Every structure is written in structure tokens, then in C-alpha cells.
Amino acid sequence: MVMPFFALFTVFGLFPLLYTLWVSLHDWQLINGDEGFVALDNYFELFGDPKFYNALGNTLTLLLLATVPQIVLALGIAALLDRPLRAKTFWRSAVLLPNVVSVAAVALVFGQLFGRDFGVVNWLLGLVGAPRLDWHAQGWSAQVAIALIVVWRWAGYNALLYLAAMQSVPAELYEAAELDGASRLRQFFSVTLPAIRPTILFTAIVSAIGGMQLFVEPQLFDTNGVAGTGGDDRQFQTIVMYLYEKGFGQFDAGYAAAIAWVVFLVCAALAAACVVLARRLPGRS
């Protein structure tokens, strides 16, 4: 019964992974193809490349800025949706709306919101006397804006996952907590969160992997076009944007494959860290 899965995984998962490793060990140009075996030279060059560390730092910063608020906000939305509501089907469908809108449209709207001269955010800042910001020009402001795009797109989706998990928590646990005099807030932290820990772990791992592969949002936020540089000073260039720049801008497929393998290893390390952290959290018992 599981053979079809392993067959598909071998063809579409394992083979591309191993082929990318093979390419990363060669001087491989996207147009001319293989130009010779270079062993680990691409990796040595990569680990001495300051642009790689800049992109990796930007990626990890965006990952934290987007993932942590996204999970907290999703938990809050799920807790609200889990309460008795009128038209609850409408509200549960509405939170999924940002996820089904085209990411290009989302990036276009947020690009207008964070515009320097006519953006709504700068207009709101002006109302309270705060100075206007060139959101695209500075690293921290651009990363905050991009993180908001990611949070807006995925918080509702994660909220529905948490809601499904919350509704599977046995009612007896809440009744026992009420008999013990626990408030709703205490029930949330002592009953709900431990009970839905596997779902939180799943979303944390998926969000971490998605954060490491962040590409479309910063690429569309970049006003310099599709070069993949992430701003004039690479202030919001992610690691996958750098991979795109090397592979499809400079046609250095071997170097881009080395970046891809580093991204894969970092994703595996983040997933392992999430598992270790989740095991340290209190369980349902």
C-alpha cells in the first residue's frame, strides 16, 4: 500500500535532491552545462561569501518576524472562533480569504500601503506626528513590511488548523478545570495549549521551512524589478533570492545548487529544533 508513495517520493523528492547535490560538486553553468568536477569548491566559496551571510541573516530575521506573530495571532483567532458566534461559518471562511488571494495581488496592495510618498501607512504616521518612512530603503522597515505580508496571508490558515485541534479537546478537561476554579485564560494555557501541542509543532515546522524558502513576497516587494537583489543594498534579500540571482541571473547552477543544499540542511536543523522544543513543553497529562 505504501509502495506508490515511496515510488513517487523517489522520483520527485529523492532524485532531485541527490541530483542537486551532484550539480553542487561541479562547475555547472545553466547554459553550457557541466564544465568539470570541483568537489567542495562551491561550498568553500559560499562560506566565504559575505552576500550569502547577509541573505541568510535577512532570512532568519524575516522568519522570526513572520513566524512568531503569525502563530500567536492564529492562536488568538482560533480561540475566538471556538467560542459561540453568530454566522460562525462565515467567520471561519473569512479568515481563509487572505490565503486564497493571489500573492501577486497581495504584494501589490501592500506595496501601495507602504509607499513612501502616497502610502496609507505613512499617511497614518503623519496623523500622529510621526516622520514618514521610506519602507523599501531601510532593512528593518522593509523586513517588517514583508513580515506583515506573510502574517496576513498565513495567520488565518493556521487559525483554522488550531480551531480543528481545539474542537477535538475532550470537554471533560474543561469541566474539570472549571470545577477547580480555573479562569478561561488559565484553561487556555493549562488545557488548550498542551492538548493542541502536536498541531502547534506542525505549524511551527511548516512555517520555519516556509520562512527559509521565502521568495515571492520579498521579490514582489522589491521595486528594482526581478533581479533578486532585495533592494539597492540587498537589505531584504533572502537566501532563496540569492539562489535565484546566482542560478538564473548569473547562470551559475553549481553555486546555486550549493546554496540549495545549505537551505535544505538549515531547514532540517530548524525542524529538529522545533521537535526538541515541543518535547520540552508540558503535555496534555
mmCIF file of C-alpha atoms in Angstrom:
data_model
loop_
_atom_site.group_PDB
_atom_site.id
_atom_site.type_symbol
_atom_site.label_atom_id
_atom_site.label_comp_id
_atom_site.label_asym_id
_atom_site.label_seq_id
_atom_site.Cartn_x
_atom_site.Cartn_y
_atom_site.Cartn_z
ATOM 1 C CA MET A 1 0.000 0.000 0.000
ATOM 2 C CA VAL A 2 2.857 2.412 0.680
ATOM 3 C CA MET A 3 4.908 1.484 -2.397
ATOM 4 C CA PRO A 4 3.289 4.146 -4.664
ATOM 5 C CA PHE A 5 4.227 6.806 -2.133
ATOM 6 C CA PHE A 6 7.852 5.705 -1.985
ATOM 7 C CA ALA A 7 7.986 5.419 -5.771
ATOM 8 C CA LEU A 8 6.707 8.993 -6.205
ATOM 9 C CA PHE A 9 8.968 10.235 -3.409
ATOM 10 C CA THR A 10 11.978 8.653 -5.106
ATOM 11 C CA VAL A 11 11.178 10.224 -8.476
ATOM 12 C CA PHE A 12 10.035 13.683 -7.370
ATOM 13 C CA GLY A 13 11.786 14.054 -3.968
ATOM 14 C CA LEU A 14 14.895 11.960 -3.550
ATOM 15 C CA PHE A 15 16.214 12.107 -7.119
ATOM 16 C CA PRO A 16 16.071 15.945 -7.416
ATOM 17 C CA LEU A 17 17.723 16.202 -4.009
ATOM 18 C CA LEU A 18 20.612 13.920 -4.966
ATOM 19 C CA TYR A 19 20.918 15.448 -8.435
ATOM 20 C CA THR A 20 21.202 18.907 -6.868
ATOM 21 C CA LEU A 21 23.992 17.559 -4.671
ATOM 22 C CA TRP A 22 25.735 16.204 -7.781
ATOM 23 C CA VAL A 23 25.414 19.569 -9.552
ATOM 24 C CA SER A 24 26.757 21.415 -6.497
ATOM 25 C CA LEU A 25 30.000 19.410 -6.771
ATOM 26 C CA HIS A 26 30.599 20.615 -10.335
ATOM 27 C CA ASP A 27 31.331 23.846 -12.148
ATOM 28 C CA TRP A 28 27.908 23.744 -13.751
ATOM 29 C CA GLN A 29 26.702 26.595 -15.929
ATOM 30 C CA LEU A 30 22.994 26.859 -16.649
ATOM 31 C CA ILE A 31 23.559 27.230 -20.404
ATOM 32 C CA ASN A 32 26.801 25.323 -21.069
ATOM 33 C CA GLY A 33 26.152 22.510 -18.593
ATOM 34 C CA ASP A 34 28.846 20.550 -16.744
ATOM 35 C CA GLU A 35 32.328 22.093 -17.020
ATOM 36 C CA GLY A 36 34.151 19.804 -14.649
ATOM 37 C CA PHE A 37 34.184 18.287 -11.165
ATOM 38 C CA VAL A 38 35.230 20.806 -8.473
ATOM 39 C CA ALA A 39 34.459 18.771 -5.312
ATOM 40 C CA LEU A 40 33.562 21.147 -2.443
ATOM 41 C CA ASP A 41 34.878 24.337 -4.056
ATOM 42 C CA ASN A 42 31.365 25.785 -4.441
ATOM 43 C CA TYR A 43 30.762 25.265 -0.714
ATOM 44 C CA PHE A 44 34.121 26.791 0.277
ATOM 45 C CA GLU A 45 33.376 29.821 -1.897
ATOM 46 C CA LEU A 46 29.870 30.043 -0.454
ATOM 47 C CA PHE A 47 31.050 30.008 3.170
ATOM 48 C CA GLY A 48 33.448 32.862 2.365
ATOM 49 C CA ASP A 49 30.813 34.909 0.562
ATOM 50 C CA PRO A 50 29.580 37.940 2.587
ATOM 51 C CA LYS A 51 26.481 38.222 0.380
ATOM 52 C CA PHE A 52 25.484 34.714 1.468
ATOM 53 C CA TYR A 53 25.688 35.633 5.152
ATOM 54 C CA ASN A 54 23.740 38.839 4.510
ATOM 55 C CA ALA A 55 20.988 36.870 2.770
ATOM 56 C CA LEU A 56 20.995 34.191 5.482
ATOM 57 C CA GLY A 57 20.722 36.851 8.231
ATOM 58 C CA ASN A 58 17.860 38.580 6.419
ATOM 59 C CA THR A 59 16.087 35.237 6.020
ATOM 60 C CA LEU A 60 16.378 34.306 9.691
ATOM 61 C CA THR A 61 15.223 37.782 10.750
ATOM 62 C CA LEU A 62 12.198 37.568 8.459
ATOM 63 C CA LEU A 63 11.500 34.061 9.724
ATOM 64 C CA LEU A 64 11.304 35.296 13.322
ATOM 65 C CA LEU A 65 9.366 38.458 12.432
ATOM 66 C CA ALA A 66 6.801 36.469 10.462
ATOM 67 C CA THR A 67 6.517 33.133 12.265
ATOM 68 C CA VAL A 68 6.197 34.114 15.931
ATOM 69 C CA PRO A 69 3.471 36.798 15.465
ATOM 70 C CA GLN A 70 1.749 34.541 12.937
ATOM 71 C CA ILE A 71 1.407 31.657 15.426
ATOM 72 C CA VAL A 72 0.353 33.930 18.303
ATOM 73 C CA LEU A 73 -2.236 35.710 16.133
ATOM 74 C CA ALA A 74 -3.541 32.404 14.747
ATOM 75 C CA LEU A 75 -3.990 31.035 18.263
ATOM 76 C CA GLY A 76 -5.939 34.145 19.254
ATOM 77 C CA ILE A 77 -8.172 33.966 16.182
ATOM 78 C CA ALA A 78 -8.792 30.252 16.731
ATOM 79 C CA ALA A 79 -9.724 30.861 20.382
ATOM 80 C CA LEU A 80 -12.261 33.491 19.289
ATOM 81 C CA LEU A 81 -13.707 31.251 16.580
ATOM 82 C CA ASP A 82 -14.006 28.405 19.084
ATOM 83 C CA ARG A 83 -16.498 30.419 21.114
ATOM 84 C CA PRO A 84 -20.254 30.567 20.319
ATOM 85 C CA LEU A 85 -20.671 33.012 17.424
ATOM 86 C CA ARG A 86 -23.404 34.090 15.069
ATOM 87 C CA ALA A 87 -22.662 33.191 11.442
ATOM 88 C CA LYS A 88 -19.665 31.198 12.566
ATOM 89 C CA THR A 89 -19.345 29.526 9.145
ATOM 90 C CA PHE A 90 -18.933 32.957 7.556
ATOM 91 C CA TRP A 91 -16.235 33.994 10.025
ATOM 92 C CA ARG A 92 -14.381 30.705 9.630
ATOM 93 C CA SER A 93 -14.440 31.103 5.861
ATOM 94 C CA ALA A 94 -13.445 34.756 6.047
ATOM 95 C CA VAL A 95 -10.175 34.079 7.864
ATOM 96 C CA LEU A 96 -9.088 31.891 4.944
ATOM 97 C CA LEU A 97 -9.664 34.680 2.415
ATOM 98 C CA PRO A 98 -6.087 36.118 2.535
ATOM 99 C CA ASN A 99 -4.712 32.681 1.738
ATOM 100 C CA VAL A 100 -6.726 32.238 -1.448
ATOM 101 C CA VAL A 101 -5.938 35.697 -2.850
ATOM 102 C CA SER A 102 -3.096 35.736 -5.361
ATOM 103 C CA VAL A 103 0.225 36.542 -3.706
ATOM 104 C CA ALA A 104 0.971 38.950 -6.560
ATOM 105 C CA ALA A 105 -2.183 40.924 -5.722
ATOM 106 C CA VAL A 106 -1.315 40.864 -2.019
ATOM 107 C CA ALA A 107 2.209 42.143 -2.670
ATOM 108 C CA LEU A 108 0.837 44.871 -4.966
ATOM 109 C CA VAL A 109 -1.619 46.063 -2.318
ATOM 110 C CA PHE A 110 0.970 46.041 0.460
ATOM 111 C CA GLY A 111 3.442 47.785 -1.831
ATOM 112 C CA GLN A 112 0.926 50.608 -2.175
ATOM 113 C CA LEU A 113 0.199 50.635 1.566
ATOM 114 C CA PHE A 114 3.910 51.024 2.339
ATOM 115 C CA GLY A 115 4.632 53.522 -0.431
ATOM 116 C CA ARG A 116 6.976 56.360 0.547
ATOM 117 C CA ASP A 117 5.062 59.331 -0.885
ATOM 118 C CA PHE A 118 1.425 58.226 -1.078
ATOM 119 C CA GLY A 119 1.291 55.126 1.132
ATOM 120 C CA VAL A 120 -1.543 54.711 3.616
ATOM 121 C CA VAL A 121 0.835 53.697 6.417
ATOM 122 C CA ASN A 122 2.884 56.877 6.056
ATOM 123 C CA TRP A 123 -0.355 58.886 5.952
ATOM 124 C CA LEU A 124 -1.403 57.290 9.259
ATOM 125 C CA LEU A 125 2.025 58.007 10.736
ATOM 126 C CA GLY A 126 1.631 61.619 9.672
ATOM 127 C CA LEU A 127 -1.672 61.885 11.555
ATOM 128 C CA VAL A 128 0.091 61.122 14.849
ATOM 129 C CA GLY A 129 3.052 63.372 14.055
ATOM 130 C CA ALA A 130 5.489 60.561 13.294
ATOM 131 C CA PRO A 131 8.004 61.033 10.455
ATOM 132 C CA ARG A 132 7.382 59.368 7.125
ATOM 133 C CA LEU A 133 9.444 56.271 6.322
ATOM 134 C CA ASP A 134 10.927 55.025 3.089
ATOM 135 C CA TRP A 135 9.876 51.460 3.832
ATOM 136 C CA HIS A 136 11.798 49.961 0.914
ATOM 137 C CA ALA A 137 15.082 51.741 1.616
ATOM 138 C CA GLN A 138 15.886 50.545 5.136
ATOM 139 C CA GLY A 139 16.484 46.959 6.126
ATOM 140 C CA TRP A 140 14.380 46.815 9.278
ATOM 141 C CA SER A 141 11.385 48.677 7.794
ATOM 142 C CA ALA A 142 11.378 46.573 4.626
ATOM 143 C CA GLN A 143 11.594 43.355 6.636
ATOM 144 C CA VAL A 144 8.741 44.450 8.913
ATOM 145 C CA ALA A 145 6.580 45.203 5.866
ATOM 146 C CA ILE A 146 7.403 41.838 4.235
ATOM 147 C CA ALA A 147 6.758 40.009 7.519
ATOM 148 C CA LEU A 148 3.332 41.663 7.710
ATOM 149 C CA ILE A 149 2.526 40.320 4.237
ATOM 150 C CA VAL A 150 3.438 36.792 5.337
ATOM 151 C CA VAL A 151 1.490 37.091 8.602
ATOM 152 C CA TRP A 152 -1.570 38.435 6.795
ATOM 153 C CA ARG A 153 -1.507 35.579 4.275
ATOM 154 C CA TRP A 154 -0.981 32.640 6.632
ATOM 155 C CA ALA A 155 -2.411 33.546 10.064
ATOM 156 C CA GLY A 156 -5.970 32.633 9.015
ATOM 157 C CA TYR A 157 -4.904 29.298 7.553
ATOM 158 C CA ASN A 158 -3.066 28.342 10.748
ATOM 159 C CA ALA A 159 -6.036 29.563 12.805
ATOM 160 C CA LEU A 160 -8.300 27.017 11.099
ATOM 161 C CA LEU A 161 -5.797 24.247 11.880
ATOM 162 C CA TYR A 162 -5.731 25.322 15.530
ATOM 163 C CA LEU A 163 -9.534 25.572 15.590
ATOM 164 C CA ALA A 164 -9.869 21.986 14.354
ATOM 165 C CA ALA A 165 -7.420 20.843 17.024
ATOM 166 C CA MET A 166 -9.230 22.825 19.757
ATOM 167 C CA GLN A 167 -12.559 21.236 18.902
ATOM 168 C CA SER A 168 -11.055 17.776 19.435
ATOM 169 C CA VAL A 169 -10.067 18.560 23.029
ATOM 170 C CA PRO A 170 -12.316 16.500 25.373
ATOM 171 C CA ALA A 171 -14.936 18.648 27.112
ATOM 172 C CA GLU A 172 -14.263 16.756 30.349
ATOM 173 C CA LEU A 173 -10.918 18.516 30.670
ATOM 174 C CA TYR A 174 -12.602 21.939 30.617
ATOM 175 C CA GLU A 175 -15.294 20.778 33.049
ATOM 176 C CA ALA A 176 -12.641 19.546 35.456
ATOM 177 C CA ALA A 177 -10.757 22.828 35.107
ATOM 178 C CA GLU A 178 -13.953 24.803 35.851
ATOM 179 C CA LEU A 179 -14.568 22.693 38.966
ATOM 180 C CA ASP A 180 -11.046 23.600 40.069
ATOM 181 C CA GLY A 181 -11.935 27.273 39.631
ATOM 182 C CA ALA A 182 -9.690 27.894 36.617
ATOM 183 C CA SER A 183 -10.464 31.038 34.616
ATOM 184 C CA ARG A 184 -10.866 30.921 30.816
ATOM 185 C CA LEU A 185 -7.348 32.294 30.402
ATOM 186 C CA ARG A 186 -5.940 29.641 32.720
ATOM 187 C CA GLN A 187 -7.902 26.948 30.851
ATOM 188 C CA PHE A 188 -6.413 28.191 27.594
ATOM 189 C CA PHE A 189 -2.830 27.940 28.847
ATOM 190 C CA SER A 190 -3.257 24.796 31.004
ATOM 191 C CA VAL A 191 -5.685 22.745 28.910
ATOM 192 C CA THR A 192 -5.934 24.019 25.339
ATOM 193 C CA LEU A 193 -2.297 24.708 24.520
ATOM 194 C CA PRO A 194 -0.948 21.381 25.858
ATOM 195 C CA ALA A 195 -3.745 19.499 24.094
ATOM 196 C CA ILE A 196 -3.035 21.037 20.684
ATOM 197 C CA ARG A 197 0.738 20.851 21.009
ATOM 198 C CA PRO A 198 1.168 18.468 18.008
ATOM 199 C CA THR A 199 -0.690 20.935 15.773
ATOM 200 C CA ILE A 200 1.407 23.852 17.041
ATOM 201 C CA LEU A 201 4.528 21.805 16.373
ATOM 202 C CA PHE A 202 3.342 21.024 12.845
ATOM 203 C CA THR A 203 2.605 24.661 12.019
ATOM 204 C CA ALA A 204 5.889 25.800 13.574
ATOM 205 C CA ILE A 205 7.869 23.368 11.415
ATOM 206 C CA VAL A 206 5.942 24.239 8.252
ATOM 207 C CA SER A 207 6.273 27.973 8.973
ATOM 208 C CA ALA A 208 10.011 27.618 9.631
ATOM 209 C CA ILE A 209 10.529 25.732 6.378
ATOM 210 C CA GLY A 210 8.363 28.250 4.520
ATOM 211 C CA GLY A 211 10.292 31.111 6.122
ATOM 212 C CA MET A 212 13.612 29.687 4.951
ATOM 213 C CA GLN A 213 12.208 29.432 1.421
ATOM 214 C CA LEU A 214 10.680 32.924 1.402
ATOM 215 C CA PHE A 215 10.932 34.301 -2.122
ATOM 216 C CA VAL A 216 7.760 35.612 -3.751
ATOM 217 C CA GLU A 217 6.806 38.240 -1.159
ATOM 218 C CA PRO A 218 10.227 39.999 -0.985
ATOM 219 C CA GLN A 219 10.712 39.595 -4.724
ATOM 220 C CA LEU A 220 7.426 41.363 -5.499
ATOM 221 C CA PHE A 221 8.068 43.945 -2.766
ATOM 222 C CA ASP A 222 11.339 44.882 -4.482
ATOM 223 C CA THR A 223 10.888 47.974 -6.623
ATOM 224 C CA ASN A 224 14.091 47.223 -8.527
ATOM 225 C CA GLY A 225 12.466 44.528 -10.614
ATOM 226 C CA VAL A 226 13.095 40.793 -10.720
ATOM 227 C CA ALA A 227 16.888 40.743 -10.336
ATOM 228 C CA GLY A 228 16.537 39.065 -6.947
ATOM 229 C CA THR A 229 18.829 41.536 -5.168
ATOM 230 C CA GLY A 230 16.300 42.551 -2.498
ATOM 231 C CA GLY A 231 16.807 46.318 -2.566
ATOM 232 C CA ASP A 232 19.674 48.608 -3.550
ATOM 233 C CA ASP A 233 21.885 47.384 -0.674
ATOM 234 C CA ARG A 234 20.444 43.839 -0.521
ATOM 235 C CA GLN A 235 18.722 44.959 2.684
ATOM 236 C CA PHE A 236 15.929 42.382 2.356
ATOM 237 C CA GLN A 237 17.454 39.804 0.033
ATOM 238 C CA THR A 238 16.590 36.323 1.289
ATOM 239 C CA ILE A 239 18.674 33.201 0.781
ATOM 240 C CA VAL A 240 16.355 31.890 -1.947
ATOM 241 C CA MET A 241 16.501 35.257 -3.723
ATOM 242 C CA TYR A 242 20.290 34.951 -3.673
ATOM 243 C CA LEU A 243 19.964 31.426 -5.077
ATOM 244 C CA TYR A 244 17.760 32.833 -7.844
ATOM 245 C CA GLU A 245 20.244 35.622 -8.559
ATOM 246 C CA LYS A 246 23.183 33.199 -8.855
ATOM 247 C CA GLY A 247 21.307 30.473 -10.728
ATOM 248 C CA PHE A 248 19.082 32.421 -13.092
ATOM 249 C CA GLY A 249 20.753 35.838 -13.132
ATOM 250 C CA GLN A 250 24.391 34.751 -13.391
ATOM 251 C CA PHE A 251 23.686 31.223 -14.722
ATOM 252 C CA ASP A 252 25.965 29.616 -12.110
ATOM 253 C CA ALA A 253 23.893 26.491 -11.444
ATOM 254 C CA GLY A 254 26.636 24.749 -9.437
ATOM 255 C CA TYR A 255 26.873 27.606 -6.950
ATOM 256 C CA ALA A 256 23.065 27.878 -6.772
ATOM 257 C CA ALA A 257 22.843 24.125 -6.086
ATOM 258 C CA ALA A 258 25.280 24.542 -3.190
ATOM 259 C CA ILE A 259 23.017 27.272 -1.762
ATOM 260 C CA ALA A 260 20.021 24.952 -2.182
ATOM 261 C CA TRP A 261 21.732 22.241 -0.165
ATOM 262 C CA VAL A 262 22.633 24.663 2.609
ATOM 263 C CA VAL A 263 18.979 25.790 2.725
ATOM 264 C CA PHE A 264 17.925 22.140 2.960
ATOM 265 C CA LEU A 265 20.297 21.484 5.873
ATOM 266 C CA VAL A 266 19.175 24.629 7.720
ATOM 267 C CA CYS A 267 15.504 23.594 7.260
ATOM 268 C CA ALA A 268 16.309 20.137 8.671
ATOM 269 C CA ALA A 269 18.081 21.732 11.653
ATOM 270 C CA LEU A 270 15.139 24.079 12.313
ATOM 271 C CA ALA A 271 12.673 21.171 12.140
ATOM 272 C CA ALA A 272 14.776 19.188 14.617
ATOM 273 C CA ALA A 273 14.964 22.224 16.934
ATOM 274 C CA CYS A 274 11.162 22.593 16.818
ATOM 275 C CA VAL A 275 10.726 18.910 17.735
ATOM 276 C CA VAL A 276 13.139 19.210 20.679
ATOM 277 C CA LEU A 277 11.433 22.393 21.873
ATOM 278 C CA ALA A 278 7.960 20.840 21.592
ATOM 279 C CA ARG A 279 9.015 17.831 23.656
ATOM 280 C CA ARG A 280 10.061 20.169 26.450
ATOM 281 C CA LEU A 281 6.616 21.777 26.567
ATOM 282 C CA PRO A 282 4.084 20.351 29.032
ATOM 283 C CA GLY A 283 1.796 17.674 27.564
ATOM 284 C CA ARG A 284 -1.916 17.031 27.974
ATOM 285 C CA SER A 285 -1.326 14.830 31.003
#
